Coordinates of C-alpha atoms and ligand atoms in Angstrom, one line a residue:
M4 CA 194.6 132.9 208.0
D5 CA 197.1 132.4 205.2
G6 CA 196.9 131.3 201.5
P7 CA 197.9 132.2 198.0
A8 CA 196.7 135.2 195.9
G9 CA 193.1 135.5 194.9
V10 CA 191.8 132.7 197.1
G11 CA 189.2 134.8 198.9
K12 CA 190.9 135.3 202.3
S13 CA 189.6 138.8 202.6
T14 CA 186.0 137.9 201.9
V15 CA 186.1 134.9 204.2
G16 CA 188.1 136.8 206.9
H17 CA 185.6 139.6 206.9
L18 CA 182.6 137.2 207.2
V19 CA 184.3 135.2 210.0
G20 CA 185.3 138.4 211.9
K21 CA 181.8 139.8 211.6
A22 CA 180.2 136.6 212.9
L23 CA 182.6 136.5 215.9
G24 CA 182.4 140.2 216.6
Y25 CA 186.2 140.4 215.9
H26 CA 188.1 143.0 213.9
F27 CA 189.4 141.9 210.5
I28 CA 192.8 142.9 209.3
N29 CA 194.2 142.3 205.8
T30 CA 198.0 142.6 206.1
G31 CA 198.6 142.6 202.4
E32 CA 197.2 146.1 202.5
M33 CA 200.3 147.2 204.5
Y34 CA 202.8 145.8 201.9
R35 CA 200.7 147.3 199.1
A36 CA 200.5 150.7 200.9
L37 CA 204.2 150.9 201.1
T38 CA 204.6 149.8 197.5
W39 CA 202.2 152.5 196.4
K40 CA 204.0 155.1 198.4
A41 CA 207.5 154.0 197.1
L42 CA 206.2 154.0 193.5
E43 CA 204.8 157.5 194.0
A44 CA 208.1 158.8 195.4
S45 CA 210.0 157.1 192.6
V46 CA 212.0 155.0 195.1
D47 CA 213.8 152.1 193.5
L48 CA 212.0 149.0 194.9
N49 CA 215.2 147.0 194.6
D50 CA 217.0 149.4 196.9
E51 CA 216.2 147.6 200.2
K52 CA 217.6 150.4 202.4
K53 CA 215.7 153.2 200.7
V54 CA 212.4 151.3 200.8
L55 CA 212.9 150.5 204.5
A56 CA 213.8 154.2 205.2
L57 CA 210.6 155.2 203.6
A58 CA 208.6 152.7 205.6
K59 CA 210.1 154.0 208.8
R60 CA 209.4 157.6 207.8
L61 CA 205.7 157.0 207.3
R62 CA 203.1 157.3 210.0
W63 CA 201.2 154.0 210.1
E64 CA 197.7 154.0 211.5
F65 CA 194.8 151.5 211.5
R66 CA 191.3 152.8 211.6
L67 CA 188.0 151.0 211.9
T68 CA 185.7 151.2 209.0
E69 CA 182.3 152.9 209.5
E70 CA 180.8 149.4 209.7
G71 CA 183.1 148.8 212.7
T72 CA 184.3 145.4 211.5
T73 CA 187.6 146.0 209.6
L74 CA 190.8 147.8 210.5
R75 CA 192.1 149.6 207.4
T76 CA 195.6 150.9 206.8
Y77 CA 196.3 154.7 206.7
I78 CA 199.7 156.2 206.0
D79 CA 200.4 159.8 207.0
G80 CA 196.7 160.2 207.7
Q81 CA 195.6 159.0 204.3
G82 CA 193.4 156.0 203.5
V83 CA 194.9 153.9 200.7
S84 CA 192.2 151.4 199.8
A85 CA 191.6 152.6 196.2
Q86 CA 195.2 153.3 195.2
I87 CA 196.6 149.9 196.4
R88 CA 194.4 147.8 194.1
D89 CA 196.2 149.3 191.1
E90 CA 197.7 146.6 188.8
R91 CA 201.2 148.1 189.1
V92 CA 201.0 147.9 192.9
S93 CA 199.9 144.3 192.7
R94 CA 202.8 143.3 190.5
S95 CA 205.4 145.2 192.5
S96 CA 204.3 144.4 196.0
S97 CA 206.0 141.0 196.2
L98 CA 209.4 142.8 195.8
V99 CA 208.6 145.0 198.8
A100 CA 207.3 142.0 200.7
A101 CA 210.7 140.2 200.3
N102 CA 212.5 143.1 202.0
P103 CA 213.6 141.7 205.4
G104 CA 213.7 145.1 207.2
V105 CA 210.2 145.9 205.9
R106 CA 208.9 142.5 207.0
Q107 CA 210.3 143.1 210.5
L108 CA 208.7 146.5 210.8
L109 CA 205.3 145.4 209.5
C110 CA 205.2 142.2 211.5
R111 CA 205.8 144.3 214.6
L112 CA 202.8 146.5 213.7
Q113 CA 200.7 143.4 213.1
R114 CA 201.6 141.8 216.4
R115 CA 200.8 145.1 218.2
L116 CA 197.3 145.0 216.5
G117 CA 196.7 141.4 217.5
N118 CA 198.4 141.0 220.9
D119 CA 195.2 141.5 222.8
G120 CA 193.3 138.9 220.7
G121 CA 189.9 139.4 219.2
I122 CA 191.1 139.7 215.6
V123 CA 191.0 137.8 212.3
M124 CA 194.2 138.5 210.4
E125 CA 195.0 137.3 206.9
G126 CA 198.2 137.3 204.9
R127 CA 201.0 134.9 203.9
D128 CA 202.9 134.3 207.2
I129 CA 200.4 135.0 209.9
A130 CA 200.1 131.5 211.3
T131 CA 203.7 130.6 210.7
N132 CA 205.5 133.8 211.8
V133 CA 203.4 136.7 213.0
F134 CA 201.2 134.7 215.5
P135 CA 202.7 131.1 215.7
D136 CA 200.5 130.7 218.9
A137 CA 197.2 131.8 217.4
N138 CA 194.2 130.0 218.8
F139 CA 193.0 129.1 215.3
K140 CA 195.0 128.7 212.1
I141 CA 193.5 128.4 208.7
Y142 CA 195.2 127.8 205.4
L143 CA 192.8 128.6 202.5
D144 CA 193.6 127.1 199.1
A145 CA 192.0 126.8 195.7
S146 CA 193.1 125.6 192.2
I147 CA 194.8 128.2 190.0
E148 CA 192.0 127.8 187.4
E149 CA 189.3 128.6 190.0
R150 CA 191.2 131.6 191.4
A151 CA 191.7 133.0 187.9
R152 CA 188.0 132.5 187.1
R153 CA 187.0 134.3 190.3
R154 CA 189.3 137.3 189.5
Y155 CA 188.1 137.4 185.9
R156 CA 184.4 137.5 187.0
Q157 CA 185.3 140.2 189.6
L158 CA 186.9 142.4 186.9
K159 CA 184.1 141.9 184.4
A160 CA 181.5 142.7 187.1
A161 CA 183.4 145.9 187.8
G162 CA 183.2 146.7 184.1
Q163 CA 187.0 146.4 183.6
A164 CA 188.8 144.7 180.8
A165 CA 190.0 141.2 181.6
N166 CA 192.1 138.5 180.0
R167 CA 191.8 135.1 181.6
R168 CA 195.3 133.9 180.5
K169 CA 197.0 137.0 181.7
I170 CA 195.2 136.9 185.0
R171 CA 196.2 133.3 185.5
E172 CA 199.9 134.1 184.7
A173 CA 199.9 137.1 187.1
I174 CA 198.5 135.0 189.9
L175 CA 201.0 132.3 189.3
T176 CA 203.9 134.8 189.3
R177 CA 202.8 136.3 192.6
D178 CA 202.4 132.9 194.2
L179 CA 205.8 131.8 193.1
N180 CA 207.4 135.1 194.5
D181 CA 205.6 134.5 197.8
I182 CA 206.6 130.9 198.1
K183 CA 210.2 131.2 196.9
R184 CA 211.2 134.2 199.0
K185 CA 213.9 133.5 201.7
I186 CA 212.2 135.3 204.6
N187 CA 208.8 134.2 205.9
P188 CA 207.6 132.6 202.6
L189 CA 204.0 131.5 202.1
S190 CA 203.6 128.0 203.7
Q191 CA 201.1 126.0 205.6
A192 CA 201.5 125.9 209.3
P193 CA 201.6 122.2 210.3
D194 CA 198.7 122.8 212.8
A195 CA 196.5 124.8 210.4
L196 CA 193.1 123.7 209.2
V197 CA 193.5 123.4 205.4
I198 CA 190.4 124.3 203.4
D199 CA 190.3 123.8 199.7
S200 CA 187.7 126.2 198.4
T201 CA 187.8 125.2 194.8
Q202 CA 184.3 123.6 195.0
L203 CA 182.9 125.8 197.7
T204 CA 181.4 129.3 197.9
L205 CA 183.2 131.7 200.2
R206 CA 180.1 131.7 202.4
Q207 CA 180.4 128.0 202.7
V208 CA 184.1 128.3 203.6
S209 CA 183.4 130.9 206.3
R210 CA 180.6 128.6 207.8
K211 CA 183.1 125.7 207.8
I212 CA 185.6 127.9 209.7
L213 CA 183.0 129.0 212.2
R214 CA 181.9 125.4 212.8
H215 CA 185.5 124.4 213.4
I216 CA 186.0 127.3 215.9
K217 CA 182.8 126.4 217.8
Q218 CA 183.9 122.7 218.0
H219 CA 187.4 123.5 219.2
A220 CA 186.9 126.6 221.4
R221 CA 188.1 126.1 224.9
Ligands
DC329 O1 197.3 139.6 199.8 P1 197.8 140.7 198.9 O2 197.9 140.2 197.5 O3 197.1 142.0 199.0 O4 199.3 140.9 199.3 C1 200.2 141.9 198.7 C2 201.6 141.4 198.7 O5 202.1 141.3 200.0 C3 201.8 140.0 198.1 O6 203.0 140.0 197.4 C4 202.0 139.1 199.3 C5 202.6 140.0 200.3 N1 202.2 139.6 201.7 C6 203.1 139.0 202.5 O7 204.2 138.8 202.0 N2 202.9 138.8 203.8 C7 201.7 139.0 204.3 N3 201.4 138.8 205.6 C8 200.7 139.6 203.5 C9 201.0 139.9 202.2

């Protein structure tokens, strides 16, 4: 499953994975984890060689959550879920995601996780590059206004300060970086089911996907 920032891929992927009894994997976590580690170690994110060397030094692991539905990223034995949601990590991760060596390394890990099937994986290049032969491909989309509104509500609900205009700008910048990059940019696989979730709840989206899978399962 692919799609732009803030479109609800994780929520939907988790719901679909749970319903199918499959493991859910959010690949953005891997790019974010490396970004966080590089920022921590004061590695210049523009220095592709240094960032790649760091990625290779790290011990990458994927552990199931207690619930048993999601595979989470651990680096050097440490879970990174909290740290990687930091605003600075969000802003900087598209630079790390444009690093060709890093993409190669992380794609290899992603393929290893999914080679035996039984997974729902989300990101930007999953259906186009990581698993071009996936049984089911979904491209999730929503208007920028709706995505900004959802993010605004999330932040407010978490008691955090939020500015709707700034959120919209940040999402647009991240989309542009993901679409414009030379290697494995965000794009719709020609054979993907495209779902516009602007007018739908994420539960409705996941039901739609499950119906599609049921109808087309061989
Ligand atoms: O989905 P996210 O916002 O957590 O992703 C973080 C960054 O990683 C974002 O810049 C997009 C990028 N990414 C990517 O290039 N390819 C993927 N398969 C997943 C994420």
